C-alpha positions as a LaTeX table, in Angstrom:
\begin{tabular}{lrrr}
\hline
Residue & $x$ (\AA) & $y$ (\AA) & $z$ (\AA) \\
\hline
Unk1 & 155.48 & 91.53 & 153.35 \\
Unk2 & 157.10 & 92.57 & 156.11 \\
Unk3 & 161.12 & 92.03 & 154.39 \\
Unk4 & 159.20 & 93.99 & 151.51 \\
Unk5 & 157.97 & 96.74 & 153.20 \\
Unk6 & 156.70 & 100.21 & 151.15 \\
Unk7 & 152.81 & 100.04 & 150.08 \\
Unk8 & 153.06 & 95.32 & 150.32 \\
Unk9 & 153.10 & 95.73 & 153.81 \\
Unk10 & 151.03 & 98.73 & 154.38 \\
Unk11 & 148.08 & 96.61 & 152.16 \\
Unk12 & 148.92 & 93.39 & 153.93 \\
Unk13 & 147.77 & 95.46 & 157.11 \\
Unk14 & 145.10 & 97.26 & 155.63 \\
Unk15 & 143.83 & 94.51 & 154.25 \\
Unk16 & 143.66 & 92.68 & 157.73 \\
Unk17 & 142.77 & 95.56 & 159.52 \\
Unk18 & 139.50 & 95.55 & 157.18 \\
Unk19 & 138.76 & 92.08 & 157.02 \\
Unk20 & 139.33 & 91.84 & 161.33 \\
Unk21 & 136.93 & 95.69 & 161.44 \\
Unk22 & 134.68 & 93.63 & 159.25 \\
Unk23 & 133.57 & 91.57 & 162.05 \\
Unk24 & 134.06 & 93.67 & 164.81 \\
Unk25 & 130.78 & 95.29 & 163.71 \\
Unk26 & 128.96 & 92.47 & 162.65 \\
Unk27 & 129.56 & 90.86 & 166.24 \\
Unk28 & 128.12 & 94.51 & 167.27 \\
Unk29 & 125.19 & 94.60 & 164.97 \\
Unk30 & 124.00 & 90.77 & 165.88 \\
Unk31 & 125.71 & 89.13 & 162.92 \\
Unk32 & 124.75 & 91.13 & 160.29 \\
Unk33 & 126.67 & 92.67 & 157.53 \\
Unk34 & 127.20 & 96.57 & 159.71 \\
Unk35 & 127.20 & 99.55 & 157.13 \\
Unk36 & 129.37 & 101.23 & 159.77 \\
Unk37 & 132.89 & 99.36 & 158.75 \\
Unk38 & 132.80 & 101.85 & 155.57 \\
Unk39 & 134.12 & 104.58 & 157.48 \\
Unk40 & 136.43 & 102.32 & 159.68 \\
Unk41 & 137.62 & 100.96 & 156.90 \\
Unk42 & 138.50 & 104.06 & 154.96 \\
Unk43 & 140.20 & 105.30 & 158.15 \\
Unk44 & 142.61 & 102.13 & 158.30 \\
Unk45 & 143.99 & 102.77 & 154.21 \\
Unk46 & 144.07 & 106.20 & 155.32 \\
Unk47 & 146.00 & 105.49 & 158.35 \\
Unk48 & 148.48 & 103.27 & 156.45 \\
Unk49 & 149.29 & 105.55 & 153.60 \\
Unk50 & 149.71 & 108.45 & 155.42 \\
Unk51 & 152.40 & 107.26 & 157.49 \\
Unk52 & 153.91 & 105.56 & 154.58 \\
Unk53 & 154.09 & 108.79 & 152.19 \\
Unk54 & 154.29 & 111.13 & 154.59 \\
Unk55 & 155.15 & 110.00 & 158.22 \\
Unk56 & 152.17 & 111.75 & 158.86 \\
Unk57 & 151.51 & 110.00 & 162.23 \\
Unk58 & 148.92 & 113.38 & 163.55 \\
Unk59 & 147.34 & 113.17 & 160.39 \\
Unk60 & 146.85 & 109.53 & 160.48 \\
Unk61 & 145.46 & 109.86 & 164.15 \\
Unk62 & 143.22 & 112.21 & 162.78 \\
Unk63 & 141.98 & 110.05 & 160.13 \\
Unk64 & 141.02 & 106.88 & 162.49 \\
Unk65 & 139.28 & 109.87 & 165.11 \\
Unk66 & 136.83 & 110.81 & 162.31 \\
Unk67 & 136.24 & 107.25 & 161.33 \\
Unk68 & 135.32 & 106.45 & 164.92 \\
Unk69 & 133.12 & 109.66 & 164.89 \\
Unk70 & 131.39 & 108.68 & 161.64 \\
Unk71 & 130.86 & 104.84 & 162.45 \\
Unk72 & 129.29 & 106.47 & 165.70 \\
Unk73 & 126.87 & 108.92 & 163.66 \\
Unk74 & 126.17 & 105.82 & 161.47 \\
Unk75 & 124.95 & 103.82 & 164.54 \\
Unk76 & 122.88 & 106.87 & 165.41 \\
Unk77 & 121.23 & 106.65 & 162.61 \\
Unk78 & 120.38 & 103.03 & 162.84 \\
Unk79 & 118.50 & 104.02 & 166.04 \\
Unk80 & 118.12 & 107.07 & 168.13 \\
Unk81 & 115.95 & 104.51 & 170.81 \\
Unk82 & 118.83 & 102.04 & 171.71 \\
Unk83 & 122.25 & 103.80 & 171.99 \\
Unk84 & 125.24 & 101.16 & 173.38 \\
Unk85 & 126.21 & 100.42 & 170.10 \\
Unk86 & 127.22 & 103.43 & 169.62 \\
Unk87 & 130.67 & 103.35 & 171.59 \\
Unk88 & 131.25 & 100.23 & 170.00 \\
Unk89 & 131.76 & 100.81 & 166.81 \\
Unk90 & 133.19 & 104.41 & 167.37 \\
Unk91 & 136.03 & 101.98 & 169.73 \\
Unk92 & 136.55 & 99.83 & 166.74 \\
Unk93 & 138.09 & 102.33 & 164.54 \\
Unk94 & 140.87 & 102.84 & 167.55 \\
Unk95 & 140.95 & 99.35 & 168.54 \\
Unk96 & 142.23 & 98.53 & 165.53 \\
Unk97 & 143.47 & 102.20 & 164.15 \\
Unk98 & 146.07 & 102.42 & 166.78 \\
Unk99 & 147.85 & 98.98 & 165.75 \\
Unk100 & 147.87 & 99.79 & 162.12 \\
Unk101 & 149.19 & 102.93 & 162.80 \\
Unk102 & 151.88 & 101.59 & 165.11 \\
Unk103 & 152.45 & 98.45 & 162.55 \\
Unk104 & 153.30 & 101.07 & 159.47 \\
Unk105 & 155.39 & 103.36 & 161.38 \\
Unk106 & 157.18 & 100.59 & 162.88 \\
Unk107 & 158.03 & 99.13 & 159.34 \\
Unk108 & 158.94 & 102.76 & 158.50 \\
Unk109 & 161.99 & 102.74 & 160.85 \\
Unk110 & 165.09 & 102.15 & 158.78 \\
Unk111 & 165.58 & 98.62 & 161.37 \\
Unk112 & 162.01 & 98.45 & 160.59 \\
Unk113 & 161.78 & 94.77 & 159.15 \\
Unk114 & 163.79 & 93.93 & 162.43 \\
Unk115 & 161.64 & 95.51 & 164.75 \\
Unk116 & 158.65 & 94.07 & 163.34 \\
Unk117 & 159.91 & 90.78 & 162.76 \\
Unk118 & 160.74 & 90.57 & 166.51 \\
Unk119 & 157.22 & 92.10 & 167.37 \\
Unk120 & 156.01 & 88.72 & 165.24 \\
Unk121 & 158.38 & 86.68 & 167.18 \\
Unk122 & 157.61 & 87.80 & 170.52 \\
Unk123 & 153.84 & 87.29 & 170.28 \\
Unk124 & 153.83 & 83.98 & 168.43 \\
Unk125 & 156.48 & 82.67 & 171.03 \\
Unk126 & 154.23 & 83.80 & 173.90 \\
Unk127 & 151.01 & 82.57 & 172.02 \\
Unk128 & 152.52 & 79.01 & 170.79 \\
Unk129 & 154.31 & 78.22 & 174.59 \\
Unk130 & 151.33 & 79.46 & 176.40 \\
Unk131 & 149.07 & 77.16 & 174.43 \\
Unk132 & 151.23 & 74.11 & 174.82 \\
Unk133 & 152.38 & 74.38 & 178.29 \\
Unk134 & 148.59 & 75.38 & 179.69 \\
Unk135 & 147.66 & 72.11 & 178.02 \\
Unk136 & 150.56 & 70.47 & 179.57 \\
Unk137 & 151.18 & 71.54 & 183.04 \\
Unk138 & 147.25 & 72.74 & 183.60 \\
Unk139 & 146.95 & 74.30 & 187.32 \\
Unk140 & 144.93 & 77.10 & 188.45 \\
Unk141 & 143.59 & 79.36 & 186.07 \\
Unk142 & 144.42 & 82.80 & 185.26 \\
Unk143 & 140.66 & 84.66 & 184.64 \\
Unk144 & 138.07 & 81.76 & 184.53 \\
Unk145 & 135.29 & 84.35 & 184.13 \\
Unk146 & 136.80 & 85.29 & 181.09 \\
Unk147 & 138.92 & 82.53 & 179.67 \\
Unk148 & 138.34 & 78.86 & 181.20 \\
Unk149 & 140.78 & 77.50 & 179.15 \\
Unk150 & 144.04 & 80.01 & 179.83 \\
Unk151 & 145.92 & 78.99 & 183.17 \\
Unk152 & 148.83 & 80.94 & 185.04 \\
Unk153 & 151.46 & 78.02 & 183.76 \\
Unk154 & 150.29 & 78.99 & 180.31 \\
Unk155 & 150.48 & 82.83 & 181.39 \\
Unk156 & 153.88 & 82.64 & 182.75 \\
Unk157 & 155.73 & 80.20 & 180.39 \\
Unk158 & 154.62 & 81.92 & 177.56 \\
Unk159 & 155.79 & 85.10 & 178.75 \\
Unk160 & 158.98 & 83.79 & 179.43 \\
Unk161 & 158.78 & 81.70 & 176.48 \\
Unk162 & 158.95 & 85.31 & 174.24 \\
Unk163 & 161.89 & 86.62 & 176.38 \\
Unk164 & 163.84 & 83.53 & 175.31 \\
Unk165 & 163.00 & 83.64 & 171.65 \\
Unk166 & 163.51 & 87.62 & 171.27 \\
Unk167 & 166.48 & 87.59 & 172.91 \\
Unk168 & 167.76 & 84.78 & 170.07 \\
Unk169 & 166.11 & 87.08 & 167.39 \\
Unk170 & 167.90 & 90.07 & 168.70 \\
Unk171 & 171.14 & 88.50 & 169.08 \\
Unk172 & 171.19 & 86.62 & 165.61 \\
Unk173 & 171.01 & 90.39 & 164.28 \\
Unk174 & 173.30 & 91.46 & 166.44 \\
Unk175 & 171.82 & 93.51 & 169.55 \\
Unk176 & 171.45 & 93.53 & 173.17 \\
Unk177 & 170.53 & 89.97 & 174.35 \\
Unk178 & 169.20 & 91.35 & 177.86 \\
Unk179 & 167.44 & 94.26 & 175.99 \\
Unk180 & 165.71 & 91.31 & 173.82 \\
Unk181 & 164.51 & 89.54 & 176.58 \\
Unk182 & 162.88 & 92.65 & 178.38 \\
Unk183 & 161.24 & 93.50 & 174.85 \\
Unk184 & 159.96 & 89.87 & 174.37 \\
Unk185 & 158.80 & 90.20 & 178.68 \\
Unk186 & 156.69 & 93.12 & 178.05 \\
Unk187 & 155.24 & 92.38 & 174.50 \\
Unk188 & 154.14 & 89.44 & 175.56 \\
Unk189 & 152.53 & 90.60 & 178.70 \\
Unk190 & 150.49 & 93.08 & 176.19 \\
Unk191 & 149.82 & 90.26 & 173.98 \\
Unk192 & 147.78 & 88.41 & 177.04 \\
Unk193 & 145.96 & 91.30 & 177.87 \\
Unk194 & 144.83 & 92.08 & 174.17 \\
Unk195 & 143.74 & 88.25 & 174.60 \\
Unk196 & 142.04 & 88.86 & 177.91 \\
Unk197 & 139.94 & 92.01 & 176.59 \\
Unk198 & 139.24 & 90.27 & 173.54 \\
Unk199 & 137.95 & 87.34 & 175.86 \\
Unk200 & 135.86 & 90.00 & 177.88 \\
Unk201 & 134.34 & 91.28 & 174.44 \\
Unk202 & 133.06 & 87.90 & 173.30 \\
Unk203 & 131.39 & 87.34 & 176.95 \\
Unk204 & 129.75 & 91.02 & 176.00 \\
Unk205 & 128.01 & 89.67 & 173.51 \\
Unk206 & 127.92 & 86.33 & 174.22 \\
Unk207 & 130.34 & 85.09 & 171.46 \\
Unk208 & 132.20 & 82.29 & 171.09 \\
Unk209 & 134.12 & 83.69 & 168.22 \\
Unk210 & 134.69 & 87.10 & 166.90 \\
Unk211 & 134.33 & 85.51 & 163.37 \\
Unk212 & 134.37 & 82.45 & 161.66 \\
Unk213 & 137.06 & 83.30 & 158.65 \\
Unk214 & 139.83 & 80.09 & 159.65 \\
Unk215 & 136.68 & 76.85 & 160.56 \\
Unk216 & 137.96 & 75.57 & 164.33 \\
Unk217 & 139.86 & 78.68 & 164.97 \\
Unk218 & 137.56 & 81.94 & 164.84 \\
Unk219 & 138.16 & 85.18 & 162.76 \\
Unk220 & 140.70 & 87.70 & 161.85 \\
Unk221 & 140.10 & 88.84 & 165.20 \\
Unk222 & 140.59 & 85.49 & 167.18 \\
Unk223 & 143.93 & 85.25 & 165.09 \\
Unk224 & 145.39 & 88.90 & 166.21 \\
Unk225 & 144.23 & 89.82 & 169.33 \\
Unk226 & 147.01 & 89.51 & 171.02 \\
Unk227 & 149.29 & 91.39 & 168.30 \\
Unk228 & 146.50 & 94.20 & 168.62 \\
Unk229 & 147.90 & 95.12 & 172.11 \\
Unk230 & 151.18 & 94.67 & 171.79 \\
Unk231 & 151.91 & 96.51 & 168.38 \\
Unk232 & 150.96 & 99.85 & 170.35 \\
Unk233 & 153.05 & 98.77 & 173.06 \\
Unk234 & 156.01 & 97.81 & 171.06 \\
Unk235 & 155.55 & 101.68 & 169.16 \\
Unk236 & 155.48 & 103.68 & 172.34 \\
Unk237 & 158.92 & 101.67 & 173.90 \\
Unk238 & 160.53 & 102.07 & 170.95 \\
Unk239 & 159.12 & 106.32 & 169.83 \\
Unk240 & 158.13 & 107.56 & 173.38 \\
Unk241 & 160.47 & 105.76 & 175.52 \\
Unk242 & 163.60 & 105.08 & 173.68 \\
Unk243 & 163.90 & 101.25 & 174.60 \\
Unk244 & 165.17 & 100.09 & 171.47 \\
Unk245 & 167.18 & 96.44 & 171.72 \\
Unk246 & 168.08 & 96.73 & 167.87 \\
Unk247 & 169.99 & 100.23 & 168.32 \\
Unk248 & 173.28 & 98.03 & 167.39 \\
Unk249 & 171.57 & 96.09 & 164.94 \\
Unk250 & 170.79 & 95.92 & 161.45 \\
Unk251 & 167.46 & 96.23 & 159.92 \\
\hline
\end{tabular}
């Protein structure tokens, strides 16, 4: 999907945004099935395809703020006597509204299967090294409260871990090697925080796992948590700040 691009990749996303939105508000609603993902759900295909056909980023922005707004009047509805639900699923449309949005204009970009491929690279580098080497080394760990089983060794050598590997990605196609290894740095430190709030969630509601799609390994959620945080992160240093390590590249 993502050497494909066009309307494979925005419905690979839209797809996954769904089926991770899916139980995002079933983990809200207790486990049931949460009428509020309709609206959240339109918002993501809305999100998608307007960037695709018509890099209509504000209108796509747009589109995710009234799904939050709806998915809060929904919960509303539900009850008028117990209200923090509310926020929650009005925050699901952007938790996951933002990364879709930054996903499909990202593959937009005419280096766009580059800079998404390296997005990819950079947080299953940090994710894979920071597994292993937290097993491996062990030590003092990074947020107990949140995650007992995440250490600083796994912290730091997987950040470093996705400096290394983007910075081979980037120069097999030809760009800055330092440039790669600053990109890989900071998308991985977005990747662990996406982990750590999605950590902080789950102790919220006193989850073990957001869902139950992969048996062993959680949801859609458990599997992208990290890539929630750091496809945002990778759109604003490439649109708002101009850090770009594929600007000598080719897509």
């Amino acid at each position: 999907a993502v050497f494909t691009g066009g309307l494979v990749f925005a419905a690979i996303v839209a797809v996954s945004a769904i089926a991770a939105l899916r139980e995002w508000h079933r983990l809200i609603n207790g486990g049931r099935l949460a009428r509020e993902m309709i609206p959240t759900s339109l918002a993501m295909i809305a999100a998608v395809l307007l960037v695709h056909r018509m890099d209509g980023v504000p209108l796509a922005m747009a589109a995710i703020a009234l799904g939050g707004f709806c998915a809060a009047l929904s919960a509303a509805f539900r009850s008028l006597t117990v209200l923090w639900p509310i926020p929650w699923h009005a925050f699901g449309a952007l938790y996951l509204g933002l990364p879709v949005m930054s996903l499909a204009l990202l593959r937009e970009d005419p280096r766009g299967s580059a800079i998404v491929g390296g997005l990819f690279v950079a947080v299953w580098a940090a994710d894979t090294a920071a597994l292993l080497l937290g097993r491996l080394i062990g030590g003092p760990k990074l947020a107990p409260e949140l995650s007992p089983n995440k250490t600083w060794a796994g912290f730091l050598g997987g950040t470093l871990a996705a400096g290394a590997a983007e910075s081979i990605y980037v120069l097999s196609l030809g760009g800055s090697v330092l440039e790669g290894a600053i990109f890989g740095i900071l998308i991985a430190l977005a990747g662990h925080c996406g982990d750590l709030f999605e950590s902080w969630v789950k102790r919220q509601f006193r989850a073990k796992n957001m869902g139950s799609l992969i048996p062993g390994h959680g949801g859609m959620l458990d599997r992208i948590d990290s890539l929630l945080f750091a496809a945002p992160v990778c759109m604003a240093m490439i649109y708002l700040v101009g850090f770009n390590p594929w600007n000598s590249g080719t897509s």
